[in-house]
Coordinates of C-alpha atoms in Angstrom, one line a residue:
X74 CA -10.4 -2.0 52.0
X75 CA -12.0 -5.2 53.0
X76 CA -12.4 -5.5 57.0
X77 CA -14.8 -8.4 56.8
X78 CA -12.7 -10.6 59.3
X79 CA -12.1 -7.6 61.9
X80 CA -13.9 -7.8 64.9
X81 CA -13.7 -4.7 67.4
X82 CA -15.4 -4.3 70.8
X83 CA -16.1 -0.5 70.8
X84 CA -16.9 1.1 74.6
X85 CA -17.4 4.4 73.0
X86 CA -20.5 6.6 73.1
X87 CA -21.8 10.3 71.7
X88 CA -19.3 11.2 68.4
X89 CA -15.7 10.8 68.7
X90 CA -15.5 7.3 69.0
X91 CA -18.6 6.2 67.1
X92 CA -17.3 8.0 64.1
X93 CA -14.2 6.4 64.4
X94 CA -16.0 2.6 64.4
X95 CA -18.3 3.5 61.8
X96 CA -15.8 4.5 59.2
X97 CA -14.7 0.9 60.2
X98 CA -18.0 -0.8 59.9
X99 CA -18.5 0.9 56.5
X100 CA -14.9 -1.0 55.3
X101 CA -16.5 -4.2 56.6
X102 CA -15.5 -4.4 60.3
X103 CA -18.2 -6.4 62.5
X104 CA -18.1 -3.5 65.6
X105 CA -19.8 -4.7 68.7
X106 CA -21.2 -1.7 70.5
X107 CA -20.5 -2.5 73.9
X108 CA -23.5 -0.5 76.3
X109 CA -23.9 -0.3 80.1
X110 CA -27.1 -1.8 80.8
X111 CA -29.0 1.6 81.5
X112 CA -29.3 4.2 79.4
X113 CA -26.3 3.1 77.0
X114 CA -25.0 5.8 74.9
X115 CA -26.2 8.6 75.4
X116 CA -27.0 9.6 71.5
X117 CA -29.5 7.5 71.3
X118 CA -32.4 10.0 73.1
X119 CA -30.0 13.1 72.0
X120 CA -32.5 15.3 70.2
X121 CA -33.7 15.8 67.1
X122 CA -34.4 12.2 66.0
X123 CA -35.3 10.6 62.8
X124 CA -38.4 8.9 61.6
X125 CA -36.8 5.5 63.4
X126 CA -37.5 7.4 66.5
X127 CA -33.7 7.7 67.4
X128 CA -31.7 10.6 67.6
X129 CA -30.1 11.8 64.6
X130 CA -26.6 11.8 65.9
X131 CA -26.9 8.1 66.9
X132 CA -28.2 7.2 63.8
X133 CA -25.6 9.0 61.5
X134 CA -22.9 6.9 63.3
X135 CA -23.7 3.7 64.4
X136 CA -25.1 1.6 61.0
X137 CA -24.7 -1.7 60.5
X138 CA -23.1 -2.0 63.9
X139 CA -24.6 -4.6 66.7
X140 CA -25.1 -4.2 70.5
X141 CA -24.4 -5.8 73.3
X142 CA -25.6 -4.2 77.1
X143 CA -23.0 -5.6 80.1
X144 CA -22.2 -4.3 83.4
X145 CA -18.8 -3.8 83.5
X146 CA -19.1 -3.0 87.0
X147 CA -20.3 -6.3 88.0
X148 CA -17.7 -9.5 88.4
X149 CA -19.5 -11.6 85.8
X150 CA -20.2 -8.9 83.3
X151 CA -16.7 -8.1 83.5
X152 CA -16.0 -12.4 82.9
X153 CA -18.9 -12.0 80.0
X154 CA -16.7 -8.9 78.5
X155 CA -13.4 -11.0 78.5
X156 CA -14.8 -13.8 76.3
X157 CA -15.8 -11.4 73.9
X158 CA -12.2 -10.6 74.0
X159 CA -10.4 -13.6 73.0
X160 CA -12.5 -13.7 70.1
X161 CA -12.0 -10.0 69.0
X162 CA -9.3 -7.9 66.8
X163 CA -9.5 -4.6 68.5
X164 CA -11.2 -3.4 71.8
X165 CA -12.0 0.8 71.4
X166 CA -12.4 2.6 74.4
X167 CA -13.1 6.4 75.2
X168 CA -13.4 6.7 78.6
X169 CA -11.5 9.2 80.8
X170 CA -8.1 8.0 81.8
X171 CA -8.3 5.8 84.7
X172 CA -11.5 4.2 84.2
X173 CA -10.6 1.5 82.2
X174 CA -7.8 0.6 84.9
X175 CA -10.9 0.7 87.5
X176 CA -12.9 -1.2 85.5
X177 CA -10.3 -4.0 84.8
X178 CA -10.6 -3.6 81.0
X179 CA -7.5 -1.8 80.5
X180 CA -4.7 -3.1 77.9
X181 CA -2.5 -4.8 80.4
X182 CA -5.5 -6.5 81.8
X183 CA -7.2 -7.2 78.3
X184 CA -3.7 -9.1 77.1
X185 CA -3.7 -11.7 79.5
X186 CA -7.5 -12.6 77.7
X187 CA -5.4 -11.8 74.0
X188 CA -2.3 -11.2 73.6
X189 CA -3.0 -9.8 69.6
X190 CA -5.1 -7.2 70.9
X191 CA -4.6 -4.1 69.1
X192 CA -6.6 -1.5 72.2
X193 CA -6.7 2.1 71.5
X194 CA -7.9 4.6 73.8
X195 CA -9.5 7.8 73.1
X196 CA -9.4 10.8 74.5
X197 CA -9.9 14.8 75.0
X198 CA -6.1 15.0 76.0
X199 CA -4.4 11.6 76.5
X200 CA -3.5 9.3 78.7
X201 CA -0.6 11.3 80.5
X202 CA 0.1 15.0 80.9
X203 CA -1.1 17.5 83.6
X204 CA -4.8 17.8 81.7
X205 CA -5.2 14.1 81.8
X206 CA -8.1 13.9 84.1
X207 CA -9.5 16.9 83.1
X208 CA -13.0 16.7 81.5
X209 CA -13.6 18.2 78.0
X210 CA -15.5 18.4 75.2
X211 CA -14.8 19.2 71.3
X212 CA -14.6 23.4 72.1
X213 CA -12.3 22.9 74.7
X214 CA -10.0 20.8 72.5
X215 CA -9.5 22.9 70.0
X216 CA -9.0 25.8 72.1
X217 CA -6.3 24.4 73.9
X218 CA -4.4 23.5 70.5
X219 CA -4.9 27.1 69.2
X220 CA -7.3 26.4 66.5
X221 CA -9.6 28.4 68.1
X222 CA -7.5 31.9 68.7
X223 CA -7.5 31.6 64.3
X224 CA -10.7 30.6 63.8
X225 CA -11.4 35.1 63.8
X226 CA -10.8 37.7 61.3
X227 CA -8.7 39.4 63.3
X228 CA -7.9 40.4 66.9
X229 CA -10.5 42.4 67.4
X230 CA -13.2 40.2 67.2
X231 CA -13.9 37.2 69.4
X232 CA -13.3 33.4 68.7
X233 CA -15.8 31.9 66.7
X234 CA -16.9 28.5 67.3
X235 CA -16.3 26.1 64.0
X236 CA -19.7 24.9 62.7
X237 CA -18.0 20.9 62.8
X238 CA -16.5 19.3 65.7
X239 CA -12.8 19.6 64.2
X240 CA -11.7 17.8 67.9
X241 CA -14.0 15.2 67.9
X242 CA -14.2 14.4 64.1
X243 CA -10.2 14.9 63.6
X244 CA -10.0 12.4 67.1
X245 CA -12.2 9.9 65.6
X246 CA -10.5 10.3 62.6
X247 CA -7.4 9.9 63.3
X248 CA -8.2 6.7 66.0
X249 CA -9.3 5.0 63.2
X250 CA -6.4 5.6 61.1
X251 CA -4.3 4.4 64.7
X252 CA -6.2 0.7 64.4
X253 CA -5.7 0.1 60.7
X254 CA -2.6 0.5 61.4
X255 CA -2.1 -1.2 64.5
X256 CA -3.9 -4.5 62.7
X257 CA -1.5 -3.6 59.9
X258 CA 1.4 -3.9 62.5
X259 CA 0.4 -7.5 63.4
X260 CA -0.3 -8.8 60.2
X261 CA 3.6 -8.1 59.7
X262 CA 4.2 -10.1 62.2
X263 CA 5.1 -7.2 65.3
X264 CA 1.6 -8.6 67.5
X265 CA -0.8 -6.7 69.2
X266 CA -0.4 -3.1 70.8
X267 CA -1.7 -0.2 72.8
X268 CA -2.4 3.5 70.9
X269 CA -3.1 6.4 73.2
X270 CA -5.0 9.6 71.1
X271 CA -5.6 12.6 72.1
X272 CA -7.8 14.7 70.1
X273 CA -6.2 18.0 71.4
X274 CA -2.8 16.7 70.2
X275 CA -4.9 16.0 66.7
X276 CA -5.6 19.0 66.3
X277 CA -3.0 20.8 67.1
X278 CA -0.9 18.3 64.5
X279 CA -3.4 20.3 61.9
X280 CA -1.6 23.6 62.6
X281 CA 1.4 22.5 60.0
X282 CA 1.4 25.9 57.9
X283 CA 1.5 28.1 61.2
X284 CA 3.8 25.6 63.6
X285 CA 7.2 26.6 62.2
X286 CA 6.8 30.2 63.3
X287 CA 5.0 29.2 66.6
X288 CA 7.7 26.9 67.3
X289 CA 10.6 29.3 66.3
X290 CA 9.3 32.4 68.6
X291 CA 6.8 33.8 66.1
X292 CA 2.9 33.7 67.2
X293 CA 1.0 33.6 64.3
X294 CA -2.1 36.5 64.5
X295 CA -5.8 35.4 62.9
X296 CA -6.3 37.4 59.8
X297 CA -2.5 38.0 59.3
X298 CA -1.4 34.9 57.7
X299 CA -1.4 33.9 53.9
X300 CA -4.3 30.8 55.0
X301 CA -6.2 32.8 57.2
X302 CA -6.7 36.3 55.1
X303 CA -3.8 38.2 55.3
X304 CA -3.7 38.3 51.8
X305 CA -7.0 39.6 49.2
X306 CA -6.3 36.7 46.8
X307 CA -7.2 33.8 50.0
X308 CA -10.2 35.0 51.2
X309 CA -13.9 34.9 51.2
X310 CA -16.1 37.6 50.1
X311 CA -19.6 38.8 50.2
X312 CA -21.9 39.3 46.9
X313 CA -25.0 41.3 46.2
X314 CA -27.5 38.8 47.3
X315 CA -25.7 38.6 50.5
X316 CA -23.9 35.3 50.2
X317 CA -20.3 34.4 49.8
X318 CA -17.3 32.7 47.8
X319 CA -14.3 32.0 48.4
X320 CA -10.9 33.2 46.5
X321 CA -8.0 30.9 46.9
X322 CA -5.9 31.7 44.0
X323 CA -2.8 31.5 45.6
X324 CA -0.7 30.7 43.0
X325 CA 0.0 33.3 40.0
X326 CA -1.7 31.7 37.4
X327 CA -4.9 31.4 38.8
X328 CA -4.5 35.2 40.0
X329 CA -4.2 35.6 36.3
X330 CA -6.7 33.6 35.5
X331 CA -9.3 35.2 37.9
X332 CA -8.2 38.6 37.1
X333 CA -8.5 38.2 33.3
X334 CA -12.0 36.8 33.7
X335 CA -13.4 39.4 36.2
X336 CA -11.9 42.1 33.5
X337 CA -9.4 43.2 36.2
X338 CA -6.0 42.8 34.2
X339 CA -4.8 45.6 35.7
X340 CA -4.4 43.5 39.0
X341 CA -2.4 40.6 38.1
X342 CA 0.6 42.3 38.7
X343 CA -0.4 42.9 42.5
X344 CA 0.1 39.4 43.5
X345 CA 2.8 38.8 45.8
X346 CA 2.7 42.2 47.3
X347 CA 3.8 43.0 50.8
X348 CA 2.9 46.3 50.5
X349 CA 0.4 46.9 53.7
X350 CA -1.0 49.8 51.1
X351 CA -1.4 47.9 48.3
X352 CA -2.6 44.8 50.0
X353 CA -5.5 47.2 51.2
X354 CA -6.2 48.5 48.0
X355 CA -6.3 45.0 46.3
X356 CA -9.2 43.8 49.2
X357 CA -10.9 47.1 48.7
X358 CA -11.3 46.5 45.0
X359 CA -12.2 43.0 45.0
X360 CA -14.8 43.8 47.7
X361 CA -16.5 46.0 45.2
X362 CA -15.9 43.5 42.3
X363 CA -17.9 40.8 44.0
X364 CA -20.2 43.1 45.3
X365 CA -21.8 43.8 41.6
X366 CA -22.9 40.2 41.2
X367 CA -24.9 37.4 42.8
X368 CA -22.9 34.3 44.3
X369 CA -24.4 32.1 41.5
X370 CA -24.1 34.3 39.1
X371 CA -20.1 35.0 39.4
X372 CA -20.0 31.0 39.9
X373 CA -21.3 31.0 36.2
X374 CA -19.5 33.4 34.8
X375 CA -15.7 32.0 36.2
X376 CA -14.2 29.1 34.7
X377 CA -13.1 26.2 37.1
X378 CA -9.2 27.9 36.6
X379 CA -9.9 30.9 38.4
X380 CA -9.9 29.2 42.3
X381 CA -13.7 30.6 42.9
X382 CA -15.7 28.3 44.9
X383 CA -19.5 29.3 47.1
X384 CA -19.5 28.8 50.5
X385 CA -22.8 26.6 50.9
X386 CA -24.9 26.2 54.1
X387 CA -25.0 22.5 55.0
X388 CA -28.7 21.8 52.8
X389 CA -26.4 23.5 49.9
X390 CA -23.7 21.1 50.8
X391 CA -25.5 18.0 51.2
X392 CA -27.1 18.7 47.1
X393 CA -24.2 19.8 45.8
X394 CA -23.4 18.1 42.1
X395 CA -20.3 17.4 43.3
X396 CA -20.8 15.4 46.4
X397 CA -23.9 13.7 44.7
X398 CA -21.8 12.4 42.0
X399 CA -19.4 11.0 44.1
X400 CA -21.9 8.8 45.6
X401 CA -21.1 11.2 49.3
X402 CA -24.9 11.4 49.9
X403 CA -26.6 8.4 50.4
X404 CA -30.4 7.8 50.1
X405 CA -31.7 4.4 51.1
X406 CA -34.7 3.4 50.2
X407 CA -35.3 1.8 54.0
X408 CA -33.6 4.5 56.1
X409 CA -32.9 8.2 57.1
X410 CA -30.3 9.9 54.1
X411 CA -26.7 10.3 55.3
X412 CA -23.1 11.2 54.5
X413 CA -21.4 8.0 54.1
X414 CA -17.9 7.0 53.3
X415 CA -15.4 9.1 52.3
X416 CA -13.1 7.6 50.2
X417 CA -13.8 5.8 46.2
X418 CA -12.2 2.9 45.1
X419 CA -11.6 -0.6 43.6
X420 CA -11.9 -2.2 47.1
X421 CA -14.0 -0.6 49.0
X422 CA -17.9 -1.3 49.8
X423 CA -20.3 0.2 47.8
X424 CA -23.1 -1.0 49.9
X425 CA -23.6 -0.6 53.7
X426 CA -26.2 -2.0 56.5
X427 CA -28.3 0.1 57.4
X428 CA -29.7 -1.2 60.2
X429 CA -29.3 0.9 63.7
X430 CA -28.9 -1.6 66.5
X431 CA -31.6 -1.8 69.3
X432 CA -29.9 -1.5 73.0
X433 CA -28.5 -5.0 73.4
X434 CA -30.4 -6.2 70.6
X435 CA -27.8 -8.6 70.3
X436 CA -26.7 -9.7 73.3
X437 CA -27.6 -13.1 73.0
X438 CA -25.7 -13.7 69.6
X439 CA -22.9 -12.5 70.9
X440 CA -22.9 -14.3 74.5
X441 CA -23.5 -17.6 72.5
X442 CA -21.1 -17.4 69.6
X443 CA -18.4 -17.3 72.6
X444 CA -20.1 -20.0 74.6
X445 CA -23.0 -19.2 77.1
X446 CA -25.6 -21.1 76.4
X447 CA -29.4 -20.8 77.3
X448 CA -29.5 -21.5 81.5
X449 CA -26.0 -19.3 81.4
X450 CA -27.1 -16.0 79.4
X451 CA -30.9 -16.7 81.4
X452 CA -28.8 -16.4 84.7
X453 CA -26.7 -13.2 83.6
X454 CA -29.9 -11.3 82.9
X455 CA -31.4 -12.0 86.4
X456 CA -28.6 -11.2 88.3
X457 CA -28.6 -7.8 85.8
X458 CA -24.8 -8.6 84.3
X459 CA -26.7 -8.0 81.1
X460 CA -29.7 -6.4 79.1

């Protein structure tokens, strides 16, 4: 998982797209941060910042990357932006559909300056449909794809808004997964291409154990399916110090496992009821069960064979044994902690830079290493084509 070579011009801003180029930059890719010569992206004065005096958001997802500020609107930042082109893998753009056309940056446009582009566009609901044009964010996403009618305990009680951006993370997610495999495409020999994402169509490809019944006249209720508690042994309870953990023993023999550990043998044989009754009386007991104990202290006392897990708050998360020992959290010596990349193995970086890129810090390098030289880049910057 060695991107060294890759080079990919990325017009995004905020999460989605950042996300996406960062778990690129963290395999090795050299991604150009593309900035309007204002304020560039936005997250850079999003509140709260870090001790580098930059928001948080901005540094979580744009290490080790480099900027350059052009204005696209203007003829010769526009020429400027086409150089960089025929010297880059992949050009990343999030803007709403249309504005890449206006701007004369779209994929059509972009192949005439290389025609092994691989160009992906990013969005809240794609490139076609009747929503197209419509302006979104992360919430609006996933309620359009119906994550958010399950995210509830039941029908009675009133969406509740995930504590990640399942939309923009899944959509960033998923966009890079769309341009590894549009630069494996090329590699085998089928040249460049164009990948339209949608982050409502992401996430609504994540409703997989609910679709078949949605799709066959069924409409799956919160709280009523086997993955969203309709059944005691998938669910999260409360303990006596007032936190939680979870129960996922969906399978017998961790039923049985959890049952003859909590000393409730006499419920092993309850599992796979569909008795409404039963069901109830199962919940009603376990309730009580976890009710006697603190969350740590029924995390001791349960063997990893029972499917009993805590639900930690985001500090628990970030210090959890497991996630340090994965290497997960990382703690440079030089800058602010973070979550880095989320994969292990015998090719992939074990080291990142750290550095967070100025706004058009490097515009120069870049303008030079595809031929401007001093008078030229001098002349750009007066006429305000760059930063």
């Amino acid at each position: 998982m060695q991107l060294d070579s890759v080079r990919v011009l990325d017009l995004s801003r905020l999460l989605p797209g950042p996300y996406a180029t960062q778990l690129l930059a963290d395999a090795g890719a050299d991604v150009v941060k593309v900035e309007d010569t204002d304020a560039g992206d936005y997250a850079r004065y999003t509140p709260p910042t870090t001790d580098r005096d930059v928001g948080a958001l901005f540094d979580s997802v744009n290490r080790g990357k480099r900027s350059i500020a052009l204005d696209l609107k203007s003829e010769v930042g526009t020429t400027a932006f086409y150089r960089l082109v025929e010297e880059a893998d992949v050009v990343f753009e999030q803007f709403r559909p249309g504005v890449a056309d206006r701007l004369e940056i779209d994929y059509e446009t972009l192949c005439e300056h290389n025609e092994d582009l691989v160009y992906c566009s990013l969005s809240g609901y794609g490139q076609t449909g009747p929503d197209a044009e419509r302006a979104g964010h992360d919430l609006n996403y996933i309620g359009v794809a119906g994550l958010l009618d399950m995210t509830r305990e039941d029908e009675s009680m009133a969406p509740q808004i995930p504590g990640y951006q399942i939309g923009d993370l899944g959509g960033g997610l998923f966009a890079a997964f769309s341009i590894i495999g549009g630069l494996l495409s090329r590699e085998l020999g089928n040249g460049g291409e164009y990948v339209d994402v949608a982050m409502t169509d992401v996430v609504a490809s994540f409703s997989q154990a609910v679709a078949h019944e949605a799709l066959t006249g069924a409409d799956p209720r919160p709280g009523e399916t086997a993955l969203t508690g309709g059944v005691p042994w998938y669910d999260v309870y409360e303990t006596a110090d007032g936190r939680y953990v979870t129960l996922a023993a969906l399978e017998p023999k961790f039923w049985t496992a959890f049952c003859e550990e909590a000393g409730r043998e006499d419920l092993v044989d309850l599992h796979g009821t569909e008795d409404p009754a039963e069901l109830t009386a199962v919940r009603e007991e376990l309730e009580a069960l976890f009710a006697t104990r603190s969350r740590d202290a029924w995390l001791e006392a349960l063997s990893d064979e029972t499917m009993v897990g805590p639900v930690c708050t985001p500090a628990e998360a970030v210090d959890h044994p497991q996630l340090e020992a994965r290497g997960l959290i990382e703690r440079p010596d030089d800058a602010p902690p973070r979550i880095g990349f989320p994969a292990r193995g015998s090719n992939v970086p074990e080291s990142h830079d750290e550095s967070i890129p100025a706004h058009g810090e490097h515009t120069d390098e870049l303008l030079a290493s595809v031929g401007y030289d001093e008078d030229e880049r001098a002349d750009l910057r007066e006429a305000g084509a760059v930063r």
